Amino acid sequence: MPSATSVRRKTSKATASKRRAKSRAPVVALPKKMIYFFGAGLTEGRAELKSLLGGKGANLAAMTTIGLPVPPGFTITTELCAVYKLNGRRLPEGVIKEIRKYVRTLERASGKRLGDRRNPLLVSVRSGARDSMPGMMDTILNLGLNDETVDALKTNTKNGRFAWDCYRRFVQMYGDVVMGVQKRHENEHDPFEEVMDSLKQQVGLTEDTLLTEDHLRELVRRFKELVFRRTQRSFPTDPIEQLCGAVGAVFDSWQNERARIYRAKYRIPEEWGTAVNVQAMVYGNMGPDSGTGVAFTRDPATGENRFYGEYLANAQGEDVVAGVRTPKSVTEMANDPYLAASFHQLEKVRHKLEKNFGDVQDFEFTIERKKLYMLQTRNGKRTALAYVRIAHEMVTEGLMKPEHAIRSADPEAMNQLLQPVFDRTDYQRAKSEGKVLTTGLPAGPGAACGEIAFTASRAEQVSKAGKRVVLCRIETSPEDLRGMIAADGILTTRGGVSSHAALVARQMGKVCVAGAGALVIDYHEGTLSCGSHVLREGDFICLNGTTGEVLAGSIATTDSELKQVLVSKTLAPEESEVFAHFDFVMKLSDKYRRMGVRTNADAPDQVRNAISFGASGVGLCRTEHMFFQGDRIDAVREMILAEDDEGRDRALAKLVPYQRDDFEGIFRALNGLPACIRLLDPPLHEFLPHDLAAQEELAQKLGVPVERISRRVRELHEFNPMLGFRGCRLGVVYSAISAMQARAIFEAAAAVQSVGIPVNPEVMIPLVGFKRELDLQVEVVRRVAAEVMASTGQRFPYMVGTMIEIPRGALTANEIAETAEFFSFGTNDLTQTALGMSRDDSGSFLPRYIELEVIKADPFASIDVAGVGQLVSIACERGRATRPDLKLGICGEHGGDPASIEFFEKCGLSYVSCSPFRVPVARLAAARAAIIQGTSPKLGKRVTPTRATRAKRGRTGRGAGR
Amino acid sequence: MPSATSVRRKTSKATASKRRAKSRAPVVALPKKMIYFFGAGLTEGRAELKSLLGGKGANLAAMTTIGLPVPPGFTITTELCAVYKLNGRRLPEGVIKEIRKYVRTLERASGKRLGDRRNPLLVSVRSGARDSMPGMMDTILNLGLNDETVDALKTNTKNGRFAWDCYRRFVQMYGDVVMGVQKRHENEHDPFEEVMDSLKQQVGLTEDTLLTEDHLRELVRRFKELVFRRTQRSFPTDPIEQLCGAVGAVFDSWQNERARIYRAKYRIPEEWGTAVNVQAMVYGNMGPDSGTGVAFTRDPATGENRFYGEYLANAQGEDVVAGVRTPKSVTEMANDPYLAASFHQLEKVRHKLEKNFGDVQDFEFTIERKKLYMLQTRNGKRTALAYVRIAHEMVTEGLMKPEHAIRSADPEAMNQLLQPVFDRTDYQRAKSEGKVLTTGLPAGPGAACGEIAFTASRAEQVSKAGKRVVLCRIETSPEDLRGMIAADGILTTRGGVSSHAALVARQMGKVCVAGAGALVIDYHEGTLSCGSHVLREGDFICLNGTTGEVLAGSIATTDSELKQVLVSKTLAPEESEVFAHFDFVMKLSDKYRRMGVRTNADAPDQVRNAISFGASGVGLCRTEHMFFQGDRIDAVREMILAEDDEGRDRALAKLVPYQRDDFEGIFRALNGLPACIRLLDPPLHEFLPHDLAAQEELAQKLGVPVERISRRVRELHEFNPMLGFRGCRLGVVYSAISAMQARAIFEAAAAVQSVGIPVNPEVMIPLVGFKRELDLQVEVVRRVAAEVMASTGQRFPYMVGTMIEIPRGALTANEIAETAEFFSFGTNDLTQTALGMSRDDSGSFLPRYIELEVIKADPFASIDVAGVGQLVSIACERGRATRPDLKLGICGEHGGDPASIEFFEKCGLSYVSCSPFRVPVARLAAARAAIIQGTSPKLGKRVTPTRATRAKRGRTGRGAGR
């Protein structure tokens, strides 16, 4: 009987000694219930226990409960993953005892016994995290085989070769995964493959499939020898020892590099851990009346309501995923005389799954001698296109709850719908010129075009150089993940629509063509060839992920269907199905979200775009962008070069009409929606030319000596412009600049209002750190407003507030709110100052920081909750304490980032503001955040006490900030 | 009888209309007791009520109580200053009623009556704030005069001219101060003076003193006419109306510009307000047996125990202050037949004052017809020299309480004692010859004189030639360090009092004038010019770092006496009286302070200096300064230019012996005192040459192509180096750098300890914002420590901690303290990041910010308590919550600033660290803060509950942090 120590997994000397150091592990408290059984009549788990049982375990239980045929088994909970780690990476005695108990239950349910010489129970051991992490962790199949049970398997299946092949596979898999017999250097071959190759050479065979039962028996012997040579340990024969080793190995695999990278990318907390599923084996390779497959209840690429998937007759599940044989479409099964009955059974299963799980399911099945078994089901990953269509149709059909449609969304993916597609003409040209190399499987829709890279590292390199890249692989493995992240498109020559490449590509929204078997990739030569047509690394290639076409060369891309409807308006909404689906999801989001979504826009056309994307106002209008248009930059420069107040005033006077026109355009486009306009922010030297030629040109234009310009440029030079003479500091020192801008804003407001269009300007003072800065600027703004009202006779509404973008501003928000009517968080600058990290300079260390897990994600893309977020929370709280009806928004880049939006929902902000194209992402993310946090106005009753208190303080519901 | 409205002060139309808007002032609650009487037998106030009665009022009461002859009067409390403002700048009815009541008491005490036709009471109305603000606020004399009482005055004094001159002065003063009849433009003459001049012209006189009674009578008429013309109001004849107007005017003057600027400079809170003293007039101009004077009980310049002061016979107090007539020394009064008796009376008063007030007094007196009156007394302002002598002598004599000696100190002034001084005669000569070029910011006090050098290398060269040199730069950078070391003085045309130049200068005790913007340095031409005055390299220039003056030419300087004792050791301690006084004060401080005082020093000689100044350890050793010495910069550059880890390791290995020697020297100098050593902090590009010539030279030296150097310089260029790749980011990415530094530190520690000298190193990781940054670095440091202990067999104590210098570090201090054994606040960078304000660039707006009262003081000189201070408090609190015995210190420039030290005492820091020459300032300031806050270990019983709690959390008393 194995002791806790003996089942400890050993991999290499180094890690073994490391563990030895930890061998005096603390006594770890065990949870009360550690294992859940599933099997007809005995099921302990249920779908809701996902965080405890993992997705796979919970759904196996759920499928059993609704009467689907699931091989019996049990799930070891995710809680034990942490226990295992805490216990020095060993299973505590108490857990082993519990496993034994459940093995006995499983033996009773299956009628077989582990290690039995006549009717042995064989099991699979698989990982199963809360969220599916395909291919990231380890799996062991055929566990329970040893020199005795293999004979029983042979007798029972009447197939000696099959039995010994199972045994061979098990020893190989277990030796690798559990006992750590792996290649030790990059350029080594897999040690098991080497042993197999040497045997094949010895017996003069080239194909694995031609190996006889005797060959395989010999191979098992040699494999065991290899294991002993490498580990000084015999291959375990006791099935319980095998099982405990496998369970530990699955828990270990939660910490492997692939899994860590995956978790980092999808922000899955390490604490979640994985569960382990132990399940009776079934075999799809028992003859022509057996088979195995993977299917989706609807098309995960397009969302179409059709049975979608593939199967292989007389094969094991791993064969489908590995892409060794090319599988058939699942619908063809209807015509297979051996499997037609199973197909009809599957059709029923398909509907039952959707009805019960309320979403599209991605499931695995095996048919063992005409008997169908369900091995797994989960919500199917899908493209954005499929997502909107499925949400629209399943919600309408009553199959999916609207809340689920929002909650299960990946808001970031909305962006895919706006991604470019191939320019039709250019695409036709390329086709007519015979550039189509082949057509593979359309595994990730869209258009991608880029340089060929054959390795993940090369893909990363090309991408870092700012070029587009297509990763071309025979097949992909989790090791290629970084390359896939870097690539615009992924091409494989093997594997189907549910291969690793296809799955990951769809999840990331990458274009993917899989299983393009006509292409030959030669890593050694560095070529991709199609007949005589040879392409090399660096050559261009195009993928049509919607049709599966692969084209040589480069093709221009153009607007997507949705973009044609919303932006270029070359397509009417009613002509577009995509728009109908998209619109449904967006309107659904609007019902659930609490926060408003505004946009950052500086020009009327941007504003119009944003409104068609659903923006409810402008959250940030950067006035300085306007300074660069047309001739006005001359007046700006004249203002900067002025040697006295009079000169400055003269130049500023020239700018008023320009700026007034800008604001008129924006107010008209907004038609009464709020416009938050930020006064001049960047340091003045940004407006002056820095090279001598341009300075001379300007000198001539303005009729001043060039020395004066170059002197002023030198004077204005700053060592740290980010922390320099900018923001309200300009307005405080040169109040005439603020007065000019306020005049332009208010004159525009008066003019637009006078023709019956409502206006709603919010004047925003940037970079305030001291209340008095704001006081001084507000005085100017209010004085000008009064003057303009007096001179035009128009009384227009307006607000004055500030950006909170430096730590002192956040920390003294209580004082600042005495004057400010609103805050808008400038989280870009707040991140730079709170972290002491320049956005422009952090490239030199930030990637390494993310690698070293100093920081989870780029803090300029997703808000650093613990630091920057803390300042935002503090400012919200203190600002509201002073002024309960303080309007709070955010206009930094984070306003369009779903993870950040979740945080802003927690802070109770009134609105987020983001770039026009991210407005749909933000609408969906805001709705999702409100549902998850129970703050959605549609979920009135779920408001928590804290929320209620905040509401009492004067914050109003959704739309307040719009 | 005047109503509340009619006594409201009117100045100009603009302010009048402003006030009208506020005329519906709220009803203001009045304090219970508003006025305190003083006068024999009736005195209500006492010295302790200074904050309520102002310094003047409290001391008038105190003098009356101890039997000194004080004209009777009453003090309206400072509380009413706020009441007056709140009430729309009017006296509430209740206050006027109370004033009437006290006027009646004063009438009884003086035997005169206000407005009486025979024996009228005349009064002075003066301001009196808690701290004396000489000449900042308004005063009215001779109040109570009108057309009727003037005649009585004439009769009683038998001097018509005197009476009418009093009346004339009163109308002029009242018309100006209370009724606002002032010049309306800069280039106007004073309107009263104009009227007077015109009369003098008319009657053909040039001297005021020659005007007759009739002339003065006519002048009063014309003055009243002027007042009516300007204000449309008659000059008030009712003495109570006059009095209420004057009281309001004094309260108003608390808000005048002079007073505001003064308060800003001396950091007096606006809330304090001023009291108003109404006192019966006495006259020093009643003939030769009358007089008036101002005196100190000891010499305020030298501290010598001698009667010091001056008087004028037959004159009013204002004549002494105005300096119209040259007064005589007070000791000469003994020889004045009319006043000798009064002198002997004054001698007694002098001793009585010192005995009763426990400090040197600065007092005013008037002798009216042989009768002595005391008009005011206050603690005398004094030079640093006088301060130490007086403290030493008066404490020893038992006249002054030791606590008072510390509490009343101006710690900042200690610096004066160490600065080289200009030879007095020579300096006056240079000034009179017009050699002053401009006045910059006094950034490092003292006197320096030398040849101009524009580059560090030139400065070194000149210095090596044995000549004195002033390094003149537009601004300085670490590259200039050698030049700064070589120079006697440093002049920059940009940057403020905490610019790099100023910082380093103070640390080195160098004279520095910074930001002398009127000077133009042209490196190319090799000139420093001020207008048409052009100086070249080799010309002489002088800096007065105490005043900021820059002078052309040469002026002789000399070491201060104290410096001769402590630094150059050219004078034995027992030979110096100054040292004896200084030493007494320092030792007294040490008894009272709780915080330790360390020093920022990078070299053994700096450490030795600091120890002779009383430092108890090194709070900040900047290792990078060492990188510039000798040849080692070559190895540093080689390290930076290395293209791979091996090249980097090779270069780093060369640095170990250098750094080890550095640390050995420091450990030896410290002899067991703690040394907090910061690992590499500045961005790497600071170590590379930026001009092509130097790059070519380096290329030749290292044998690499110059392109590689210039490429690396470009690669390392940063937009905002302050927020860039620096601090622990370097160590996290290139851990070999940290390992090298740790090795040098620990090998030095082992070597020094092995010869029997104790060591106490504290390794400090800079710029930590994330706990994991610290974890990664601490791992390296601890590993190297273990290696060195193993290889040397020496077990030495050491600590590892971090600098808290970015907001995120402060906000997540609870996490960081899990790893850090100590925090040292880097308040320079914390100020830059928390305020989003670059130290080097803020010169363009900070002066204006201080003018506009956006910020009270330069935040780089004195900590911004509300913002930066808040982060310090948060970090202290959260750090201690995690680790109760966390050692807390501060090593930013603020560590030597008395105001900041007060704040750090509040935070309960263990120690402050400052530049060696500021150690005495910090010792005194720390003692003063502890006394003021009741946290001094000498004042055990006064510990407040909060303090007690903090102590319980594990903080130990004074000396813990040393």
Short mmCIF file of N, CA and C in Angstrom, two decimals, chain B residues 40-79:
data_model
loop_
_atom_site.label_atom_id
_atom_site.label_comp_id
_atom_site.label_asym_id
_atom_site.label_seq_id
_atom_site.Cartn_x
_atom_site.Cartn_y
_atom_site.Cartn_z
N ALA B 40 -3.51 99.03 36.50
CA ALA B 40 -3.23 98.70 37.90
C ALA B 40 -4.48 98.20 38.62
N GLY B 41 -4.41 97.03 39.21
CA GLY B 41 -5.49 96.49 40.03
C GLY B 41 -6.65 95.91 39.27
N LEU B 42 -6.68 96.09 37.99
CA LEU B 42 -7.86 95.66 37.23
C LEU B 42 -7.54 94.62 36.14
N THR B 43 -6.27 94.19 36.06
CA THR B 43 -5.84 93.41 34.90
C THR B 43 -6.53 92.05 34.79
N GLU B 44 -7.11 91.82 33.63
CA GLU B 44 -7.82 90.56 33.40
C GLU B 44 -7.00 89.53 32.64
N GLY B 45 -6.05 89.99 31.83
CA GLY B 45 -5.27 89.04 31.00
C GLY B 45 -4.04 88.54 31.72
N ARG B 46 -3.34 87.65 31.05
CA ARG B 46 -2.04 87.20 31.56
C ARG B 46 -1.22 86.65 30.39
N ALA B 47 0.09 86.46 30.66
CA ALA B 47 1.02 86.10 29.59
C ALA B 47 0.59 84.84 28.83
N GLU B 48 -0.03 83.90 29.56
CA GLU B 48 -0.40 82.62 28.94
C GLU B 48 -1.52 82.75 27.90
N LEU B 49 -2.23 83.87 27.92
CA LEU B 49 -3.37 84.03 27.01
C LEU B 49 -2.95 84.62 25.66
N LYS B 50 -1.70 84.38 25.29
CA LYS B 50 -1.14 84.95 24.08
C LYS B 50 -1.99 84.69 22.83
N SER B 51 -2.52 83.48 22.70
CA SER B 51 -3.25 83.18 21.47
C SER B 51 -4.57 83.93 21.44
N LEU B 52 -5.07 84.30 22.60
CA LEU B 52 -6.34 85.02 22.65
C LEU B 52 -6.12 86.53 22.59
N LEU B 53 -5.08 86.98 23.26
CA LEU B 53 -4.86 88.44 23.41
C LEU B 53 -3.78 88.95 22.46
N GLY B 54 -3.14 88.04 21.73
CA GLY B 54 -2.00 88.45 20.93
C GLY B 54 -0.81 88.64 21.85
N GLY B 55 0.37 88.67 21.26
CA GLY B 55 1.58 88.81 22.06
C GLY B 55 1.60 90.12 22.81
N LYS B 56 1.24 91.19 22.14
CA LYS B 56 1.29 92.50 22.75
C LYS B 56 0.32 92.61 23.91
N GLY B 57 -0.92 92.22 23.69
CA GLY B 57 -1.96 92.31 24.72
C GLY B 57 -1.61 91.48 25.94
N ALA B 58 -1.14 90.25 25.71
CA ALA B 58 -0.84 89.36 26.82
C ALA B 58 0.31 89.94 27.65
N ASN B 59 1.31 90.47 26.95
CA ASN B 59 2.46 90.99 27.68
C ASN B 59 2.18 92.33 28.37
N LEU B 60 1.29 93.13 27.81
CA LEU B 60 0.88 94.36 28.50
C LEU B 60 0.22 93.98 29.82
N ALA B 61 -0.65 92.97 29.76
CA ALA B 61 -1.30 92.50 30.98
C ALA B 61 -0.26 91.99 31.97
N ALA B 62 0.69 91.17 31.44
CA ALA B 62 1.70 90.60 32.32
C ALA B 62 2.55 91.68 32.96
N MET B 63 2.96 92.68 32.18
CA MET B 63 3.77 93.77 32.73
C MET B 63 3.00 94.51 33.81
N THR B 64 1.74 94.75 33.56
CA THR B 64 0.92 95.44 34.57
C THR B 64 0.90 94.63 35.85
N THR B 65 0.72 93.33 35.71
CA THR B 65 0.63 92.45 36.87
C THR B 65 1.90 92.48 37.72
N ILE B 66 3.06 92.54 37.06
CA ILE B 66 4.30 92.53 37.85
C ILE B 66 4.70 93.94 38.28
N GLY B 67 3.77 94.88 38.09
CA GLY B 67 3.98 96.20 38.67
C GLY B 67 4.75 97.17 37.79
N LEU B 68 4.94 96.84 36.55
CA LEU B 68 5.61 97.81 35.66
C LEU B 68 4.59 98.87 35.25
N PRO B 69 5.09 100.08 34.97
CA PRO B 69 4.17 101.18 34.64
C PRO B 69 3.68 101.08 33.20
N VAL B 70 2.44 100.64 33.05
CA VAL B 70 1.84 100.49 31.72
C VAL B 70 0.63 101.41 31.64
N PRO B 71 0.51 102.28 30.61
CA PRO B 71 -0.72 103.07 30.47
C PRO B 71 -1.89 102.11 30.37
N PRO B 72 -3.01 102.38 31.03
CA PRO B 72 -4.11 101.43 31.03
C PRO B 72 -4.77 101.31 29.67
N GLY B 73 -5.45 100.21 29.48
CA GLY B 73 -6.12 99.99 28.20
C GLY B 73 -6.83 98.65 28.20
N PHE B 74 -7.26 98.24 27.05
CA PHE B 74 -7.91 96.93 26.96
C PHE B 74 -7.58 96.28 25.61
N THR B 75 -7.72 94.96 25.62
CA THR B 75 -7.39 94.18 24.43
C THR B 75 -8.65 93.48 23.92
N ILE B 76 -8.96 93.71 22.64
CA ILE B 76 -10.08 93.00 22.00
C ILE B 76 -9.49 91.72 21.42
N THR B 77 -10.07 90.59 21.73
CA THR B 77 -9.40 89.30 21.46
C THR B 77 -9.29 88.96 19.97
N THR B 78 -8.36 88.07 19.71
CA THR B 78 -8.16 87.59 18.34
C THR B 78 -9.39 86.87 17.81
N GLU B 79 -10.18 86.30 18.70
CA GLU B 79 -11.40 85.61 18.24
C GLU B 79 -12.33 86.54 17.47
#
